[in-house]
Coordinates of C-alpha atoms in Angstrom, one line a residue:
Chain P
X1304 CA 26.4 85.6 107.2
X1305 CA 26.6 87.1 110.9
X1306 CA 26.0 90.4 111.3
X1307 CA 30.1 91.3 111.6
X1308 CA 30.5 91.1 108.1
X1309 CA 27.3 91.3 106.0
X1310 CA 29.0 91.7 102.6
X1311 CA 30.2 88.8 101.1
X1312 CA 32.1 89.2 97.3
X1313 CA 33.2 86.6 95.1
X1314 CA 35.8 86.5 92.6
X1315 CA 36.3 83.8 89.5
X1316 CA 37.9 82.6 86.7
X1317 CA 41.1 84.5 85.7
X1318 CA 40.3 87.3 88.1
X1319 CA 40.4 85.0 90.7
X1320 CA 43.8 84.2 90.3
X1321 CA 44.7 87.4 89.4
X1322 CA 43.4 88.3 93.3
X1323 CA 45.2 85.4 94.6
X1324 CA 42.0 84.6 96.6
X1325 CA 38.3 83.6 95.9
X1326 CA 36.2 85.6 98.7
X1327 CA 36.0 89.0 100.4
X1328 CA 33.6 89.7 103.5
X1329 CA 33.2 93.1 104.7
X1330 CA 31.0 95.0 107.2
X1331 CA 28.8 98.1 105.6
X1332 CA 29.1 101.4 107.4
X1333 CA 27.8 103.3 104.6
X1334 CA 25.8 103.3 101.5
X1335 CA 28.1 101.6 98.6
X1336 CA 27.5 100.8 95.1
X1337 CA 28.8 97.9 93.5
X1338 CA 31.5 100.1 91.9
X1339 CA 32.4 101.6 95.5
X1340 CA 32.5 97.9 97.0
X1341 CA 35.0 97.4 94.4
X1342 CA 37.2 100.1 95.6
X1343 CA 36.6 99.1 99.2
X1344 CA 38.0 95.6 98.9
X1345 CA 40.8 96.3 96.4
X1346 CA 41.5 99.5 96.8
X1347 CA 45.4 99.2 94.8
X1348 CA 43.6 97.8 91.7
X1349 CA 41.5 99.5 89.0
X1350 CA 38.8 96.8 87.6
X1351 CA 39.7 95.1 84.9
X1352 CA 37.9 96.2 81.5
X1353 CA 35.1 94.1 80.8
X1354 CA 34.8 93.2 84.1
X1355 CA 30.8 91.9 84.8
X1356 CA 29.3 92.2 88.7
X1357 CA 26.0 90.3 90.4
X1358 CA 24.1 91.3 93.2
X1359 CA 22.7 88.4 94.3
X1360 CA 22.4 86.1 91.2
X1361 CA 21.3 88.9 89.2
X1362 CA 24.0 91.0 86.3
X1363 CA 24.0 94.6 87.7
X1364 CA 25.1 98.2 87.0
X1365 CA 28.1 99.6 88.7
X1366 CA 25.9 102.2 90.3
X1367 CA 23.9 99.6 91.8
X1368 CA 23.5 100.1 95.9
X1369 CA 24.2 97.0 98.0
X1370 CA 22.6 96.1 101.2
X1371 CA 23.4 94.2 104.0
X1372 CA 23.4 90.7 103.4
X1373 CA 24.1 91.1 99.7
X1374 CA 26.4 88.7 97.5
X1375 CA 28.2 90.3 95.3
X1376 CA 30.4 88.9 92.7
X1377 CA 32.7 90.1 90.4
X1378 CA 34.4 87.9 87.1
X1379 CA 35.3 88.1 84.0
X1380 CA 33.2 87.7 80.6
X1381 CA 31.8 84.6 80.6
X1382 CA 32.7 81.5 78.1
X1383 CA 30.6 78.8 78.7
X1384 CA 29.0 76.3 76.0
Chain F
X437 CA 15.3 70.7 82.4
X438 CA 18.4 72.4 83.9
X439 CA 21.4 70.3 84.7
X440 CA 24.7 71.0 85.5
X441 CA 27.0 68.3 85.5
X442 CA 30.4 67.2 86.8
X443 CA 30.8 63.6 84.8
X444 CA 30.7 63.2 80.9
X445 CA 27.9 62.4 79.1
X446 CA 26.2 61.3 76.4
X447 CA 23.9 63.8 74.6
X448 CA 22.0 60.6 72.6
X449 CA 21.5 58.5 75.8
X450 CA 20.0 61.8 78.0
X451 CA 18.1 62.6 75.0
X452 CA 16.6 59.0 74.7
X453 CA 16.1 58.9 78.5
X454 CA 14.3 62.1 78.8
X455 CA 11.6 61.5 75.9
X456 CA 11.2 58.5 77.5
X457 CA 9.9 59.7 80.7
X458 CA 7.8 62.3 79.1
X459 CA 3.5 61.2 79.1
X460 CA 2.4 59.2 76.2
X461 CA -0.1 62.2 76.1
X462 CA 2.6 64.8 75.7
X463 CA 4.7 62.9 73.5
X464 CA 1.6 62.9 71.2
X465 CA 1.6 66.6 70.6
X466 CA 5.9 66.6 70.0
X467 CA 5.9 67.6 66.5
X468 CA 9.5 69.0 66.6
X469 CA 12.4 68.8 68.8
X470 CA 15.7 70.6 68.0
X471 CA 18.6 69.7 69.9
X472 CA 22.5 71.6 69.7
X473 CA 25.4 69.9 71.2
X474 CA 28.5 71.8 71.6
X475 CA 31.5 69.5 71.6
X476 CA 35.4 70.2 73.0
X477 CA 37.6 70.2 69.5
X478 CA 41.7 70.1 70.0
X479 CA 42.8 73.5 68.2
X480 CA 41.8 76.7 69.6
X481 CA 43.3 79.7 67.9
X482 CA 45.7 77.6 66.5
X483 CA 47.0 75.7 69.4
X484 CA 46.8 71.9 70.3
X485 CA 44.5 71.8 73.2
X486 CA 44.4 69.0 75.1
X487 CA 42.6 69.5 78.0
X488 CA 40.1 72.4 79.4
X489 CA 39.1 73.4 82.8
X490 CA 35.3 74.4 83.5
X491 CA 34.5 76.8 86.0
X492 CA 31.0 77.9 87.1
X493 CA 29.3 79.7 89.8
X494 CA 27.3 77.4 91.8
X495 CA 23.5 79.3 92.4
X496 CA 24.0 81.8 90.0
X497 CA 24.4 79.4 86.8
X498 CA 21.7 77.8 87.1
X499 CA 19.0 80.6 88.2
X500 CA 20.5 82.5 84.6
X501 CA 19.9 79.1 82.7
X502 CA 16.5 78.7 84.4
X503 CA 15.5 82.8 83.4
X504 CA 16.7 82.1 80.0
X505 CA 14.4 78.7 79.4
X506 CA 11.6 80.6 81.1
X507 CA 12.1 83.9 78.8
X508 CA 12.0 81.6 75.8
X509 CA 8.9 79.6 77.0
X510 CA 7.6 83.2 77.1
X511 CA 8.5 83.6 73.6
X512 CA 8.0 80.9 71.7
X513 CA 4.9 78.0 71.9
X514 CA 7.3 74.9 73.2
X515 CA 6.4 72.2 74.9
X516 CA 9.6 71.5 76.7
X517 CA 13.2 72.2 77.1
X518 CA 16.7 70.9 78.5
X519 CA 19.8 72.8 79.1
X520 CA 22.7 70.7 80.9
X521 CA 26.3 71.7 80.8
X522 CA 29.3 69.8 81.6
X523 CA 31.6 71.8 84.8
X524 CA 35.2 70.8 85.4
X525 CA 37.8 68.7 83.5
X526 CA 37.4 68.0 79.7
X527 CA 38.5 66.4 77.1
X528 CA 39.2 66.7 73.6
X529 CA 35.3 65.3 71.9
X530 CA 33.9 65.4 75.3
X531 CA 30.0 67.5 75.3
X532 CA 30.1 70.9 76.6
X533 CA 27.0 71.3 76.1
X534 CA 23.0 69.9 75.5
X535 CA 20.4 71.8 74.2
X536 CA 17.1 70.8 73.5
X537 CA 13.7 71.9 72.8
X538 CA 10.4 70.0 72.2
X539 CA 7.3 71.8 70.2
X540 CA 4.6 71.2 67.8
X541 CA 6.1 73.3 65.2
X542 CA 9.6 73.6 63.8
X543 CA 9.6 77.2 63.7
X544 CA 9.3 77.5 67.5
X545 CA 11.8 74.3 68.0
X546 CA 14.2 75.8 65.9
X547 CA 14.4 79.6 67.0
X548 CA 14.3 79.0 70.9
X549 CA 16.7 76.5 70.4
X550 CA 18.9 79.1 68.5
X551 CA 17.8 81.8 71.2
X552 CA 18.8 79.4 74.3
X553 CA 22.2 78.2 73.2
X554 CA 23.0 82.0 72.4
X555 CA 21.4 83.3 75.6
X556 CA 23.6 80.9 77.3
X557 CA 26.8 81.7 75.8
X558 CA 26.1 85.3 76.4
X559 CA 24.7 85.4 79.8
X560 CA 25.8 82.2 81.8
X561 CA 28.6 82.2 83.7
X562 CA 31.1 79.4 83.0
X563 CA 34.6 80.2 82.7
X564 CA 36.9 77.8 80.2
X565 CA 40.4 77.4 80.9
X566 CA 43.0 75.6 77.9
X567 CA 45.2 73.9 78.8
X568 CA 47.7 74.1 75.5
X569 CA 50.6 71.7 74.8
X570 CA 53.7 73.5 75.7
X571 CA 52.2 76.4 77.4
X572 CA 51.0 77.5 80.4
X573 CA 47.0 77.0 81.2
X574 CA 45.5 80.1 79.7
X575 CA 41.5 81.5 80.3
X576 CA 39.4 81.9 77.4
X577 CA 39.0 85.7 76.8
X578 CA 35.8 86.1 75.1
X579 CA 33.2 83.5 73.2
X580 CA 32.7 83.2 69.6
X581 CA 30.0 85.0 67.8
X582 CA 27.1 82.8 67.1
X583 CA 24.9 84.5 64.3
X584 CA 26.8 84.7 61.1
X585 CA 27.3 88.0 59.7
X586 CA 25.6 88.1 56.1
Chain W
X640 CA 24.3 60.6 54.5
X641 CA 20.8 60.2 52.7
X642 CA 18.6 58.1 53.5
X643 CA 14.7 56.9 53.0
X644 CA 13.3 54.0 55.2
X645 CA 10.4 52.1 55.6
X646 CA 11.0 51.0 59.4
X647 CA 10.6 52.8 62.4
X648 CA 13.6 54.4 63.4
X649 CA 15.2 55.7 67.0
X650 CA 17.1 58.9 65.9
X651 CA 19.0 59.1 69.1
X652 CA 20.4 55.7 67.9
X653 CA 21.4 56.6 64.8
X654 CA 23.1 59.8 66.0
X655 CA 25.1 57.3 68.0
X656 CA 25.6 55.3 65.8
X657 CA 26.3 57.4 63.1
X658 CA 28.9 59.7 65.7
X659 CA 30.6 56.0 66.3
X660 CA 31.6 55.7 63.2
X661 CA 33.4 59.2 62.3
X662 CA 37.2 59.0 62.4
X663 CA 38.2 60.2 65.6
X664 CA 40.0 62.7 63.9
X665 CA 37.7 63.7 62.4
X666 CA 35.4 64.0 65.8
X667 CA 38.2 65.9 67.7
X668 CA 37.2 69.0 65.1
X669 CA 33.2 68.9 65.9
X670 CA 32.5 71.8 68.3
X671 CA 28.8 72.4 66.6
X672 CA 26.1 69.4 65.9
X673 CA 22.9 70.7 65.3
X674 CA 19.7 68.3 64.9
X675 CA 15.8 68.5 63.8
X676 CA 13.4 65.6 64.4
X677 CA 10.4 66.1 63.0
X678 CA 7.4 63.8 64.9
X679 CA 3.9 62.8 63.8
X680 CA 1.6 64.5 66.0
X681 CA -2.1 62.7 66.9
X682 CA -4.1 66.0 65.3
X683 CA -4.1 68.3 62.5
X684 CA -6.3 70.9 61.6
X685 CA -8.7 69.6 64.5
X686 CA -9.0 66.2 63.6
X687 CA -7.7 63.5 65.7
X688 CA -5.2 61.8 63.3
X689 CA -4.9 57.9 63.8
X690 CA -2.2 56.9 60.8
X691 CA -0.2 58.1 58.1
X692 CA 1.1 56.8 55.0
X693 CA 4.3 58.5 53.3
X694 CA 4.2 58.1 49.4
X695 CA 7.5 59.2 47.8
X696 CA 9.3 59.3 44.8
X697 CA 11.9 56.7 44.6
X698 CA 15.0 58.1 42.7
X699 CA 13.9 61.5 42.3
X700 CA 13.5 62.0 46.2
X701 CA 16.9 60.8 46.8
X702 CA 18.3 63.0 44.2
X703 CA 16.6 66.6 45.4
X704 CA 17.6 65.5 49.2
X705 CA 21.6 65.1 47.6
X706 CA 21.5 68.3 45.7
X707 CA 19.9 70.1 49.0
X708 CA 23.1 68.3 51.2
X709 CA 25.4 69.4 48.5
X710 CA 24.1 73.4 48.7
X711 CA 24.2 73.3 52.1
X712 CA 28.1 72.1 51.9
X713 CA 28.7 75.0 49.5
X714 CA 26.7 77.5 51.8
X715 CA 28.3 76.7 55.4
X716 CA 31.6 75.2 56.7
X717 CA 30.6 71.6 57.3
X718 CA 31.9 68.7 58.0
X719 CA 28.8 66.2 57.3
X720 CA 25.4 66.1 57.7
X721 CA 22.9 63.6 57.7
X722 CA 18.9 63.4 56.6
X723 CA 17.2 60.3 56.8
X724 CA 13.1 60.1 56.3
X725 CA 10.5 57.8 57.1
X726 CA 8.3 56.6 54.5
X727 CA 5.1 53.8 54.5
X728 CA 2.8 53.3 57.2
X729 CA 3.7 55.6 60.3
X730 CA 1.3 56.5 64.1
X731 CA 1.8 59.1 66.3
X732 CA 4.9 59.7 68.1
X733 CA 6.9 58.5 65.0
X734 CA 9.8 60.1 64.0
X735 CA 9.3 61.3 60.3
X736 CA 12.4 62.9 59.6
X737 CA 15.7 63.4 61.4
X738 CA 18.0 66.0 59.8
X739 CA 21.7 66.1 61.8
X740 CA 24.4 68.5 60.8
X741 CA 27.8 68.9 62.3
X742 CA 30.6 71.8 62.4
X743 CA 33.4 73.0 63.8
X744 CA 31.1 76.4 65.0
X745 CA 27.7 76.7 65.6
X746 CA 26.6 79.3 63.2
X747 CA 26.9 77.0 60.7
X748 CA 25.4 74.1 62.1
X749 CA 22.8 75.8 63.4
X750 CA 21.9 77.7 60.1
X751 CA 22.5 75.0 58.0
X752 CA 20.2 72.5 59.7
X753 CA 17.7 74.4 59.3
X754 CA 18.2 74.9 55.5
X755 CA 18.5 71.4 55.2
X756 CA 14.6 71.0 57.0
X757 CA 12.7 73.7 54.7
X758 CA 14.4 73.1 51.8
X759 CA 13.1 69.4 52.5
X760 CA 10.1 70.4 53.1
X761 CA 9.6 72.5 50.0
X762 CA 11.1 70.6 47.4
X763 CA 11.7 66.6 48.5
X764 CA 9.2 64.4 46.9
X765 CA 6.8 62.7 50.0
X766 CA 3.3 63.1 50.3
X767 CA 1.5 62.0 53.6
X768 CA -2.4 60.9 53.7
X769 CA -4.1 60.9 56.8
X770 CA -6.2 58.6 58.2
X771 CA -8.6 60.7 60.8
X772 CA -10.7 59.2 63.0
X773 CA -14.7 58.7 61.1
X774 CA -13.7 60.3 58.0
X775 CA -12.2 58.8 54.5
X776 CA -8.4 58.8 54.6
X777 CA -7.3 62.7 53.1
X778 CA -4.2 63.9 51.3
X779 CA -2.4 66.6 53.3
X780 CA -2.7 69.6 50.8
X781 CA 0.3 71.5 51.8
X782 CA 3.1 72.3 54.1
X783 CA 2.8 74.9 57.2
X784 CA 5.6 77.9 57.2
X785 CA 8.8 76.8 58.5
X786 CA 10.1 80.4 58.6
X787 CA 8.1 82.6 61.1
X788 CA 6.4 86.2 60.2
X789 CA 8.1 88.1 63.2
Chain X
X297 CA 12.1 51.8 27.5
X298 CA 12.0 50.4 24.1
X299 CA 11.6 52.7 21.0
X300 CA 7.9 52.0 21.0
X301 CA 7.2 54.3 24.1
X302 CA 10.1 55.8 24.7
X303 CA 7.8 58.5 27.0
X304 CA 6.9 57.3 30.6
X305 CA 4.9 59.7 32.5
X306 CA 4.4 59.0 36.2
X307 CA 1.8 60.1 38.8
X308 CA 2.1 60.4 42.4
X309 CA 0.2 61.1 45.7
X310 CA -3.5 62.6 45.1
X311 CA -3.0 62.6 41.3
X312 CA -2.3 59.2 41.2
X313 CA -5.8 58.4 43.1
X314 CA -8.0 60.9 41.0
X315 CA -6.4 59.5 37.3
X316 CA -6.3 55.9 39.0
X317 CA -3.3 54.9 37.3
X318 CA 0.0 55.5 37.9
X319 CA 1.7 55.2 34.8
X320 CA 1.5 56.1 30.7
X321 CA 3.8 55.7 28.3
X322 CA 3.8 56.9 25.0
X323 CA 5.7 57.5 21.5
X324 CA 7.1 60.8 20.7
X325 CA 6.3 62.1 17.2
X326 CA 6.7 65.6 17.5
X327 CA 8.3 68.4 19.4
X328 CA 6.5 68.2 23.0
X329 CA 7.0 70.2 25.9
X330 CA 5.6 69.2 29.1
X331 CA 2.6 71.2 29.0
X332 CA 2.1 69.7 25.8
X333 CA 2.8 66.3 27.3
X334 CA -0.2 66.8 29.8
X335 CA -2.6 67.8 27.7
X336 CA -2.0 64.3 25.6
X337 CA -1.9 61.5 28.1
X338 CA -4.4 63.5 30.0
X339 CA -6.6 64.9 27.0
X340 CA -9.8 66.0 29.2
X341 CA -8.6 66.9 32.0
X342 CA -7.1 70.6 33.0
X343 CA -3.5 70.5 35.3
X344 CA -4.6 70.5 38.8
X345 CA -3.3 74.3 40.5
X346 CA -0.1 74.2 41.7
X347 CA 0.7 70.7 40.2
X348 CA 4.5 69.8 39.8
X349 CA 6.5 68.6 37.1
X350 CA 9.9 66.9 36.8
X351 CA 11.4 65.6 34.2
X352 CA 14.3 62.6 35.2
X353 CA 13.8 63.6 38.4
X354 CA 14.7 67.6 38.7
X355 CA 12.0 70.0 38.7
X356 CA 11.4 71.8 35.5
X357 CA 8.8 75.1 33.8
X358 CA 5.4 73.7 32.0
X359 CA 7.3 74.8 28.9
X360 CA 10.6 72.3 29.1
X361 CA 10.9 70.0 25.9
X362 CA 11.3 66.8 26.8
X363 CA 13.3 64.4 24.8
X364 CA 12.9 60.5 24.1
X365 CA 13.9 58.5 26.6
X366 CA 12.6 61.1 29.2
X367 CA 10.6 60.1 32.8
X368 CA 8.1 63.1 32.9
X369 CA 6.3 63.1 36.4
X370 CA 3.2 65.5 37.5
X371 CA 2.4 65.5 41.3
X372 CA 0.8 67.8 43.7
X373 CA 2.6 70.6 46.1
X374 CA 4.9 68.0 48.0
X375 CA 4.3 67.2 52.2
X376 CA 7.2 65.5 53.8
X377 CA 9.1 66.3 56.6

């Protein structure tokens, strides 16, 4: 990640498709949660109920603050095994 | 062990490999080992499936698989464990999924067993999409509940 | 399936072997297969343990492992389940027991596999002596807990 | 069986070792339950603690009546698995 866009957010599974694309990268210019980087990079589109978000690896709150650098990824539940 | 694989396998074969690479010493102490395998069946809410897509998310699947095993090593006395999960296309019989866990008591082999196939269902993210006769491919909305309600 | 044998036995094989034979119809509706091996371990109770013998009781141990397969079919959705059990002269690292159960959902394999083991264990005829290292061969005087005190 | 000992009475594991025998067979002349049984292949000797008995192989009470023809066994607390 260069410093022009140190957000990177990921999409999968069905919301994915529903986006019509896989990846986001955006520049912070202010503090953000999770729920605000939502808004940020589809600002048309209310998240989908259920809807889980990592920071990172990890399973976050919405009100979780991102930093610079961050990976944040957003997808439906999960239906593995 | 966590492995994440794109080709079919056999649960039997990894199993027999696995135990077979394990110390003499160790394999003295096994008293237990409890082993799930989740299999692809055709029907799915009463539709024909013939085919399923697998989707994952490379990094975070695995580090969620390897905080699971580790919160269960936490929890229970085991000696060792294996998680691998199939990724991509699938087949009708074809594993999902290989669970195993190596103790010296059942009690332990069977209950992080229990706890790491459920932690994985809950927590780790595949995605499974059907691909039904006659319809379009359709996503799995939500996973099955795994302890029976008594 | 129920069986008692005399000979060392590969349980990984006999999963194989045993899945090979299922009707593939019948192996298009597995989603669940749960399994237990149960190992002899080189110690117990401190003492390094060199040999076993299993004494069982021909007839009346294959009728108690039947009616515990048959409650376990009335209990849980299954489709078939397996227990076969070492008896004779056995060393460390042999498998004692192997107890396989498969399902359309895990719940029910899980669950009843594990009903299968303790009911085993408290009502099926076998009796292992120990032969420990320096000491007269002992009778092992009971079972541990299968069920843990959380 | 024949009709002369139409009883067999079996032994198993520890039991087997401490009697050192494995069988007895006897007649039945009167009503016997398997308590009763016990105390006459085994006249000096008290039931182990926790011993089992079966009787044609299902567990049964110290207080079934067996029948002729029966297979009574005693054993201790079983170990398998």
């Amino acid at each position: 990640m260069n410093q022009q866009c140190d957000i990177v957010v990921k999409y999968f599974a069905s919301l994915k498709e529903k986006l019509g694309r896989s990846e986001d990268y955006f520049t912070l210019t202010r503090s953000m949660t999770v729920s605000d980087v939502w808004a940020h990079v589809n600002p048309e589109i209310a998240p989908p109920e259920q809807l889980k978000v990592a920071v990172n690896l990890d399973y976050v709150s919405w009100d979780w603050v991102v930093k610079p650098g961050d990976e944040v990824a957003f997808f439906p539940p999960v239906t593995g095994g | 062990m966590i492995s994440i694989v794109q080709e079919a396998f056999n649960p039997w074969d990894v199993m027999q490999a696995y135990q077979q690479q394990m110390a003499v010493r160790v394999r003295r102490k096994l008293g237990a080992t409890s082993v799930f395998v989740g299999s692809m069946r055709d029907f799915n809410q009463d539709d024909q499936v013939d085919r399923m897509v697998l989707e994952y998310y490379p990094g975070m699947t695995e580090k969620q698989l390897g905080m699971i095993a580790a919160q269960a090593n936490e929890q229970w006395s085991l000696i060792d464990s294996l998680i691998m999960h199939r990724v991509g296309e699938v087949f009708p019989t074809d594993v999902l999924v290989l669970v195993a866990v190596w103790a010296e008591h059942r009690a332990d082999a069977f209950e992080a067993c229990r706890f790491l196939m459920e932690a994985l269902k809950a927590q780790a993210p595949f995605w499974k999409k059907e691909c039904v006769t006659g319809q379009q491919a359709r996503w799995v909305a939500e996973n099955t509940e795994g302890y029976k309600r008594h």
